[in-house]
mmCIF file of C-alpha atoms and ligand atoms in Angstrom:
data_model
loop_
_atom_site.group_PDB
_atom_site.id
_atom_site.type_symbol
_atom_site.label_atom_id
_atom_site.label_comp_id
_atom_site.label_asym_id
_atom_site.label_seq_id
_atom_site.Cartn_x
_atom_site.Cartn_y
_atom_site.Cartn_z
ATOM 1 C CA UNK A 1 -4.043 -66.492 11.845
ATOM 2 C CA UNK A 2 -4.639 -68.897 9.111
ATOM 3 C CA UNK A 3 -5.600 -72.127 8.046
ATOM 4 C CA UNK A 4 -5.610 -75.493 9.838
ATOM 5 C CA UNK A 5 -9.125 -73.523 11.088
ATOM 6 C CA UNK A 6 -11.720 -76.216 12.482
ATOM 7 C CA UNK A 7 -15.054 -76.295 13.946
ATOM 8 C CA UNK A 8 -13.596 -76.577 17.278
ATOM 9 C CA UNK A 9 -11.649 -73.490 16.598
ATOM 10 C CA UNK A 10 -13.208 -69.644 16.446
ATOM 11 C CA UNK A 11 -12.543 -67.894 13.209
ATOM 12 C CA UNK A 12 -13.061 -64.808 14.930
ATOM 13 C CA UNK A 13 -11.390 -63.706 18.781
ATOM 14 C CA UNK A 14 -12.306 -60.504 20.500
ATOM 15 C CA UNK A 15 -10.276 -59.855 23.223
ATOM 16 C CA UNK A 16 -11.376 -57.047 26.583
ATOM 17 C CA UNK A 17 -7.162 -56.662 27.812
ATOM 18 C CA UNK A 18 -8.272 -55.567 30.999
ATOM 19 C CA UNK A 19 -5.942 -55.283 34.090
ATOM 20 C CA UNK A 20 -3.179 -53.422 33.049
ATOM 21 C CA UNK A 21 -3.349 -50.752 36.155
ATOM 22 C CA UNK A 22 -4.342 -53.340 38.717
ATOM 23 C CA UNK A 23 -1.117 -55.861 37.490
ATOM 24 C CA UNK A 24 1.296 -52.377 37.426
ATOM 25 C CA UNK A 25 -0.241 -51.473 41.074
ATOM 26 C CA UNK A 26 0.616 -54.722 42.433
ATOM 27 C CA UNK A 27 4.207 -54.509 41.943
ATOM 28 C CA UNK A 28 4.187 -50.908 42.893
ATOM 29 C CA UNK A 29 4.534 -49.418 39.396
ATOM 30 C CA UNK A 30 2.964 -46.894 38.112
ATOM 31 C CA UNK A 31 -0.218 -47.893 35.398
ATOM 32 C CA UNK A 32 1.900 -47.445 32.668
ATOM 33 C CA UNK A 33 4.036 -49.633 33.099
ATOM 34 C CA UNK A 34 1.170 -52.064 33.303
ATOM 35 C CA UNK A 35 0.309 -50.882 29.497
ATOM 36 C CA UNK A 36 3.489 -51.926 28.870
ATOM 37 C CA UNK A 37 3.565 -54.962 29.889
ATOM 38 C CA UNK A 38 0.541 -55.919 28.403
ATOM 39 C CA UNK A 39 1.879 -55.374 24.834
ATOM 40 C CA UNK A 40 4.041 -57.860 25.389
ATOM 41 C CA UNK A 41 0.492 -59.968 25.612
ATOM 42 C CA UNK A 42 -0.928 -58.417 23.090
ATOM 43 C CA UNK A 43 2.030 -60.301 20.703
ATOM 44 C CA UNK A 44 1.601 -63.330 22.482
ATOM 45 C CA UNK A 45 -2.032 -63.370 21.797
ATOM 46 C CA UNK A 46 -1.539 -62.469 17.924
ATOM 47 C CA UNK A 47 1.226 -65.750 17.451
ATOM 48 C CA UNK A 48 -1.321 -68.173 18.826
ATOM 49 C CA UNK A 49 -4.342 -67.055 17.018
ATOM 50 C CA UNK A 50 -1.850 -67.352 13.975
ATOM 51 C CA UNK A 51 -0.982 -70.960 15.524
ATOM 52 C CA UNK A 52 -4.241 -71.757 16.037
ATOM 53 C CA UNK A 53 -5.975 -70.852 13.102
ATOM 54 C CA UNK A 54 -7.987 -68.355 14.132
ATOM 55 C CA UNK A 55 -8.743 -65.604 11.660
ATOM 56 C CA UNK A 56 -9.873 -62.697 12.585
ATOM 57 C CA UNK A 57 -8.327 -61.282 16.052
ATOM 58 C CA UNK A 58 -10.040 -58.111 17.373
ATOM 59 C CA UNK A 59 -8.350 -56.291 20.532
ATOM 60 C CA UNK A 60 -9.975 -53.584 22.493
ATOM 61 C CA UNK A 61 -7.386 -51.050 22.800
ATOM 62 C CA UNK A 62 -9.282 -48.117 23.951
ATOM 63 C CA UNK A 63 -12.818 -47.168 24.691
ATOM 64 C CA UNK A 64 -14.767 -44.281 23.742
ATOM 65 C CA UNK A 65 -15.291 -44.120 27.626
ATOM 66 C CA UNK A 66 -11.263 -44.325 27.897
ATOM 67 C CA UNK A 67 -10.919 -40.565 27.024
ATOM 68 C CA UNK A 68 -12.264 -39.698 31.016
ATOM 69 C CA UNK A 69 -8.708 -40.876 32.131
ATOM 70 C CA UNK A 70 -6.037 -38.455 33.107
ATOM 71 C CA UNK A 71 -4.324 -36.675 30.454
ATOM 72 C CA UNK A 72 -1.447 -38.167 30.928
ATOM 73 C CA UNK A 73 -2.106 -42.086 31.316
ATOM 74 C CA UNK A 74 -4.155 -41.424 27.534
ATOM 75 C CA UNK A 75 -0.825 -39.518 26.564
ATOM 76 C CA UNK A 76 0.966 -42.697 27.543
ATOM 77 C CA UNK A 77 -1.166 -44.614 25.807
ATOM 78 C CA UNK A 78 -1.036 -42.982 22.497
ATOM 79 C CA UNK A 79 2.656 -43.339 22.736
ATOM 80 C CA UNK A 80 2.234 -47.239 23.173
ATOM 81 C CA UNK A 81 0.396 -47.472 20.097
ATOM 82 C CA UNK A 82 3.107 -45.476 17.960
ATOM 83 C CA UNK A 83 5.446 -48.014 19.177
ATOM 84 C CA UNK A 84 3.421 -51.313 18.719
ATOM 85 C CA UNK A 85 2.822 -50.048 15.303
ATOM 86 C CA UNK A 86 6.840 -49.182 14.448
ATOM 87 C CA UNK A 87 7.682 -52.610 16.040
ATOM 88 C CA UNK A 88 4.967 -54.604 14.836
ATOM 89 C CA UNK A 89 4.762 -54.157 11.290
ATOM 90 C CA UNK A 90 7.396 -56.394 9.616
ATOM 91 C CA UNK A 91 5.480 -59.149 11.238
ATOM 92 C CA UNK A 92 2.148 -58.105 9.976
ATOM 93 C CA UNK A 93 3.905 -58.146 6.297
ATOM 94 C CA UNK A 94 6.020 -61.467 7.403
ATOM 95 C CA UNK A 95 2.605 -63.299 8.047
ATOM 96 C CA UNK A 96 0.239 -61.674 5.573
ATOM 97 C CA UNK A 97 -1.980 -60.099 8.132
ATOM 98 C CA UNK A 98 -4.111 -57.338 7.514
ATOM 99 C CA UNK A 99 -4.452 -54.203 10.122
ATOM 100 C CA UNK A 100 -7.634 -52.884 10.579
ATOM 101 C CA UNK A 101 -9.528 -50.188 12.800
ATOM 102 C CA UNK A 102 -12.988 -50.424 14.231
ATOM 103 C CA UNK A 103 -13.471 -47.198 15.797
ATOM 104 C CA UNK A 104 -13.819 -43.102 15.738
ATOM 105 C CA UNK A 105 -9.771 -43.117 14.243
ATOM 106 C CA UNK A 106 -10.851 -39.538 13.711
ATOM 107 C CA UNK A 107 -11.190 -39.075 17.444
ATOM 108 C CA UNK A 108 -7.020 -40.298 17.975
ATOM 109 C CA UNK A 109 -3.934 -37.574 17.660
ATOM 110 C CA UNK A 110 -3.272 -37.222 13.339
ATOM 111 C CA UNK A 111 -0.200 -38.384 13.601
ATOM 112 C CA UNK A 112 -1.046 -41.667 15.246
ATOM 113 C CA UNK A 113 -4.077 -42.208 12.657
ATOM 114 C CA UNK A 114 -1.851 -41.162 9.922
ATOM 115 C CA UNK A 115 0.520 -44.056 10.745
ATOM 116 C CA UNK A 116 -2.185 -45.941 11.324
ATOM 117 C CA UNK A 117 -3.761 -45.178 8.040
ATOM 118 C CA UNK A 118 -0.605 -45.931 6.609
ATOM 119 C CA UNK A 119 -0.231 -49.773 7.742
ATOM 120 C CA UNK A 120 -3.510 -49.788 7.367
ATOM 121 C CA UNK A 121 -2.735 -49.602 3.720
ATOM 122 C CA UNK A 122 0.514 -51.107 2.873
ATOM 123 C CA UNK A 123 -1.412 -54.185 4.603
ATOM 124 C CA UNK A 124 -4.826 -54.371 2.738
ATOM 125 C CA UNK A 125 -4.215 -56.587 0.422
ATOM 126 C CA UNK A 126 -3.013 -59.652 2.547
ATOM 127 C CA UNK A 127 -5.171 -62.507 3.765
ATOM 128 C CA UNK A 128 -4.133 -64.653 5.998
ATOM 129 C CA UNK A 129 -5.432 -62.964 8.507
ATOM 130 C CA UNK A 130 -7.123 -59.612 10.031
ATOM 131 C CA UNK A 131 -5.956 -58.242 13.131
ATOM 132 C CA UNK A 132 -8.146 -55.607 14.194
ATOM 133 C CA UNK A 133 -7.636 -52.543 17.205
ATOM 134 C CA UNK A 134 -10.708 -51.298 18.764
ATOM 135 C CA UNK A 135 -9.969 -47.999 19.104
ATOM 136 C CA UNK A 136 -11.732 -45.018 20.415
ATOM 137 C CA UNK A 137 -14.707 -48.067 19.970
ATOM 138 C CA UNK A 138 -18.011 -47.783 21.795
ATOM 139 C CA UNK A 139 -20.607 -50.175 20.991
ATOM 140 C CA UNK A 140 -23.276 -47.997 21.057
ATOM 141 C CA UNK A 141 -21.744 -45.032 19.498
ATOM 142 C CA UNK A 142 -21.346 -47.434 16.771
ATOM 143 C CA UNK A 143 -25.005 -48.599 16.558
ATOM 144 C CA UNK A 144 -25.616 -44.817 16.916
ATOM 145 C CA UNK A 145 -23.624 -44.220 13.701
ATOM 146 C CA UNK A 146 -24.797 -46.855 11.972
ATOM 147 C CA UNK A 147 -28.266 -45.594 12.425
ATOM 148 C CA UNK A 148 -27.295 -42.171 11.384
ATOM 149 C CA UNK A 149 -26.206 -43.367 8.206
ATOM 150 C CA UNK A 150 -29.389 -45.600 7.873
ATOM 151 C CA UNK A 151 -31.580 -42.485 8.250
ATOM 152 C CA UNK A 152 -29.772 -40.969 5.913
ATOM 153 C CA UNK A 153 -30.707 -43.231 3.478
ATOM 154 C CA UNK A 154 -34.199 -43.356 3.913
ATOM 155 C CA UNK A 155 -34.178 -39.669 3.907
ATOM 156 C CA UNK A 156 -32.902 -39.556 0.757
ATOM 157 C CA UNK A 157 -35.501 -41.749 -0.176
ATOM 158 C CA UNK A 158 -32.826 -44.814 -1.340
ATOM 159 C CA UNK A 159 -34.165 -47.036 1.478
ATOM 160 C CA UNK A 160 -37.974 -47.809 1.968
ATOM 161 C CA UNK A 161 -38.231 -48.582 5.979
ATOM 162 C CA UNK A 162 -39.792 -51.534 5.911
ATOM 163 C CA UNK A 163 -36.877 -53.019 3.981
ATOM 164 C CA UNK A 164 -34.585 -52.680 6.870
ATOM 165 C CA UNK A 165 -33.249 -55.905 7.960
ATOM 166 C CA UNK A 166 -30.635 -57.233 10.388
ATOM 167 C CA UNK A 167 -28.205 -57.668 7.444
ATOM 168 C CA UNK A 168 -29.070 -53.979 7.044
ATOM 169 C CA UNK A 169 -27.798 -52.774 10.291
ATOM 170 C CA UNK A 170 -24.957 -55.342 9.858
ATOM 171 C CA UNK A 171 -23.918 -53.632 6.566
ATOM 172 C CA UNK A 172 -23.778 -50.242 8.351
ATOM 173 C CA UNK A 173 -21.365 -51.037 11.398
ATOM 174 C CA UNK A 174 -17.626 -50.082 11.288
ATOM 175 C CA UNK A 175 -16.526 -53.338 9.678
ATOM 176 C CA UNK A 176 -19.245 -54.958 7.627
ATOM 177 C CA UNK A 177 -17.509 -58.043 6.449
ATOM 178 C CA UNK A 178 -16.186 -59.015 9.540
ATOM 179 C CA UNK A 179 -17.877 -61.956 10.708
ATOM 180 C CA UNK A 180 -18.997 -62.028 14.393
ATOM 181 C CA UNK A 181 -16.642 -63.371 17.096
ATOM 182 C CA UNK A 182 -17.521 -66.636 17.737
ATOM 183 C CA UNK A 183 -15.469 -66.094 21.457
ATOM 184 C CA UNK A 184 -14.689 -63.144 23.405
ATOM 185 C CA UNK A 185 -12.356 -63.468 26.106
ATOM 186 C CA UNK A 186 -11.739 -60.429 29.185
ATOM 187 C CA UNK A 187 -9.105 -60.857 31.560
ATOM 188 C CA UNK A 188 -8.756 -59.519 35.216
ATOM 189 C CA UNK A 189 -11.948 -61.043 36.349
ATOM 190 C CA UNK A 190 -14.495 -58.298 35.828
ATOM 191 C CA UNK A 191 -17.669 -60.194 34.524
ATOM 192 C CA UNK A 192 -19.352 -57.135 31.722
ATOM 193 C CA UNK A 193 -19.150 -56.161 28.076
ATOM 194 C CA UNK A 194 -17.829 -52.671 28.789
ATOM 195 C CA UNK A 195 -19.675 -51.592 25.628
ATOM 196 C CA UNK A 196 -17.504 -53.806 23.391
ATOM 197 C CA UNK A 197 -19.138 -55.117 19.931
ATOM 198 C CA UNK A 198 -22.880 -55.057 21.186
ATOM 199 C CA UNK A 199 -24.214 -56.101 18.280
ATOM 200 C CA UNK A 200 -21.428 -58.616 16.684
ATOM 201 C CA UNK A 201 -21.519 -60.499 20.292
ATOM 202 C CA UNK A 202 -24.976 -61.352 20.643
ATOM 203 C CA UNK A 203 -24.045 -64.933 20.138
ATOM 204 C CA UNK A 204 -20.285 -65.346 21.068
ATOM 205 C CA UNK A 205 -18.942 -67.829 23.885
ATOM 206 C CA UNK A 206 -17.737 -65.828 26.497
ATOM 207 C CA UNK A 207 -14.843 -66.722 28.637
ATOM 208 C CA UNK A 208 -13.766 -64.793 31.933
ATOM 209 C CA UNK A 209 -10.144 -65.140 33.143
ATOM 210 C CA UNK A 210 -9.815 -64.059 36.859
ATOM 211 C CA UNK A 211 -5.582 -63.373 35.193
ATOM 212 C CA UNK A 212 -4.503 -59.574 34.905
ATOM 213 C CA UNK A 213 -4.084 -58.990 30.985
ATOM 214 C CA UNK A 214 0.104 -58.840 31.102
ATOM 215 C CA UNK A 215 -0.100 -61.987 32.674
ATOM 216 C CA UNK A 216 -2.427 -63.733 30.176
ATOM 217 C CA UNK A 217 -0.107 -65.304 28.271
ATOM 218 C CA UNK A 218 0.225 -68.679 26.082
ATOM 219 C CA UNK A 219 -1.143 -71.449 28.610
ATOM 220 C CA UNK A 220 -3.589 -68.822 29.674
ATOM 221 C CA UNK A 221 -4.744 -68.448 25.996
ATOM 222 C CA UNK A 222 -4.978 -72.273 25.529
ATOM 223 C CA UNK A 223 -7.089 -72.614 28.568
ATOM 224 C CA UNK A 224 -9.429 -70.236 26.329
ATOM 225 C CA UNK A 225 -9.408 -72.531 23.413
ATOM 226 C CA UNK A 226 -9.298 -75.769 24.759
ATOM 227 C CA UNK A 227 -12.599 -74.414 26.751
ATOM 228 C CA UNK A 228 -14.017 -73.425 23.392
ATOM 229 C CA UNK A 229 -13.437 -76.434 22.015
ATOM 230 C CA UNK A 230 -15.947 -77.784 24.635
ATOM 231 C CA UNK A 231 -19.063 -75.547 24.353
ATOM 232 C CA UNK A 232 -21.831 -76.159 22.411
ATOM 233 C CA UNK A 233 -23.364 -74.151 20.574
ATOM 234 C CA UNK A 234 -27.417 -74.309 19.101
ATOM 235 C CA UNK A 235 -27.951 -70.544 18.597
ATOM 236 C CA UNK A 236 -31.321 -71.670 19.552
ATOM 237 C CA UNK A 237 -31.687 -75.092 18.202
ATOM 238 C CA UNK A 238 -31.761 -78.700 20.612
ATOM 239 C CA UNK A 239 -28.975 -80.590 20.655
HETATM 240 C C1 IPE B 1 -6.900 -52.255 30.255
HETATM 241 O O1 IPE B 1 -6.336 -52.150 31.510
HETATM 242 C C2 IPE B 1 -6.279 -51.311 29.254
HETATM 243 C C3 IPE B 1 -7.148 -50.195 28.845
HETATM 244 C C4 IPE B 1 -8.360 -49.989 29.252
HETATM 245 C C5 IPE B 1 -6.584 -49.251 27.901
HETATM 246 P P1 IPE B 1 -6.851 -51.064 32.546
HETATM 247 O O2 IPE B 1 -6.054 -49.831 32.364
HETATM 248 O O3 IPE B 1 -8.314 -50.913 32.464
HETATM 249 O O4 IPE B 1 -6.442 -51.759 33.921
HETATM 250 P P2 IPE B 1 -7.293 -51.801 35.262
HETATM 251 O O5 IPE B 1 -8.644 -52.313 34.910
HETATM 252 O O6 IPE B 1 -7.345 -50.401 35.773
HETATM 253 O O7 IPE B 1 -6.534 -52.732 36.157
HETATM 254 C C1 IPE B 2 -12.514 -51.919 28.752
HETATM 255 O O1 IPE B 2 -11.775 -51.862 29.911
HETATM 256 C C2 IPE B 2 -11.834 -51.181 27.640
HETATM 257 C C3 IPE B 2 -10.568 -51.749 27.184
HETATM 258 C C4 IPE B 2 -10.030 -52.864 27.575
HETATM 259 C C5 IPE B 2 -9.888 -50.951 26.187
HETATM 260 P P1 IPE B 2 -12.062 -50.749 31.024
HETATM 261 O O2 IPE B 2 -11.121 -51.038 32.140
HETATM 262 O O3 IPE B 2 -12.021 -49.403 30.438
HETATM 263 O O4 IPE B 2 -13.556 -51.083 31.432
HETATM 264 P P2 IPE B 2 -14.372 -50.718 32.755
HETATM 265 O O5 IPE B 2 -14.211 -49.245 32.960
HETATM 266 O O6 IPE B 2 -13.767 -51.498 33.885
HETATM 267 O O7 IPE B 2 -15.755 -51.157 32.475
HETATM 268 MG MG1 MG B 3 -9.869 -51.828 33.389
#
């Protein structure tokens, strides 16, 4: 997640994992240990955006709309992050990488956000890179909140209404000084956003992988980027 960045490669990667209960069903496990196994691809993913270049790395861990599942496949999940995070953190400090959140963190059990908060912290000050979870995420609950907070602004009379821009909006989502993905990427062949950055995507490349999200793994993420590499892009311009 650093340097060596070019045109040709994204600054900015946000990633649907999707497939982890299809991939477990397969071999006749149960969906969990599909989560599993896709954490191995979630470190896989994170060491080539490093290679690559690529800055900014946002996963989508968990959906608002995740919460419907049964009690014990979120329980499972939960878990899964408490051990990412204990494993994962010496290499977030070995590489400089920042953690971040886009999300209701609120809405996750207190330990797990405390932990959370805690890397969250001890990592703020590095720069090579940003890796960011989308968790609890919905991409209209966060338009939602970001008009709430808009509102209250112009309620309290800081904010005339014809002075809202785009930028405005922008500078009242989760993250404002993220930069929008230039490519998102879902795996396991479903073809929709799933409510993932609504906003920040509106002019990303979009890639589709038909591969189950433990299975997408280096050659699967160079396919990704060498694909990139090939798009143009005139965010409305010719040529
Ligand atoms: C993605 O895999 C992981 C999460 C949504 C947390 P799924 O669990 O959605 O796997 P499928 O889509 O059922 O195969
Ligand atoms: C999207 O996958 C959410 C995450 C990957 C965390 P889902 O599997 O939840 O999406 P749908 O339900 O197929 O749209
Ligand atoms: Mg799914």
């Amino acid at each position: 997640m650093k340097q060596k960045t070019t045109l040709r490669t994204p600054r900015h990667i946000a990633i649907i994992m999707d497939g982890n209960g299809r991939w477990a069903k397969k071999q006749g496990f149960a969906r969990v240990k599909g989560h599993e196994a896709g954490a191995e691809s979630v470190r896989t993913a994170i060491r080539c955006c490093r290679n690559a270049g690529v800055q900014y790395l946002t996963l989508y861990a968990f959906s608002v709309e995740n919460w419907v599942r049964p009690k014990a496949e979120v329980a499972a999940l939960m878990q899964l992050l408490r051990r990412f995070l204990k494993n994962n953190e010496h290499e977030l400090h070995e590489n400089q990488v920042r953690l971040r959140v886009s999300g209701r963190l609120q809405d996750l059990p207190e330990d797990v956000q405390r932990e959370i908060n805690r890397v969250m912290e001890a990592t703020k000050h590095y720069d090579a890179g940003q890796l960011i979870l989308a968790l609890s995420y919905g991409g209209r609950t966060e338009l939602t909140e970001a008009m709430q907070k808009i509102a209250r602004q112009v309620k309290a009379g800081e904010l005339p209404p014809e002075s809202i821009t785009e930028e405005t909006i922008t500078q009242n989502l989760y993250l404002p000084d993220v930069p929008d993905p230039d490519l998102m990427i879902r795996t396991s062949g479903e073809l929709r956003l799933s409510n993932f950055l609504l906003w920040q995507l509106s002019y990303a490349e979009l890639y589709f992988d038909d591969v189950l999200w433990p299975d997408f793994r280096e050659p699967h993420f160079q396919k990704a980027l060498e694909n990139y590499s090939k798009r143009k892009r005139r965010f409305g311009d010719i040529e």
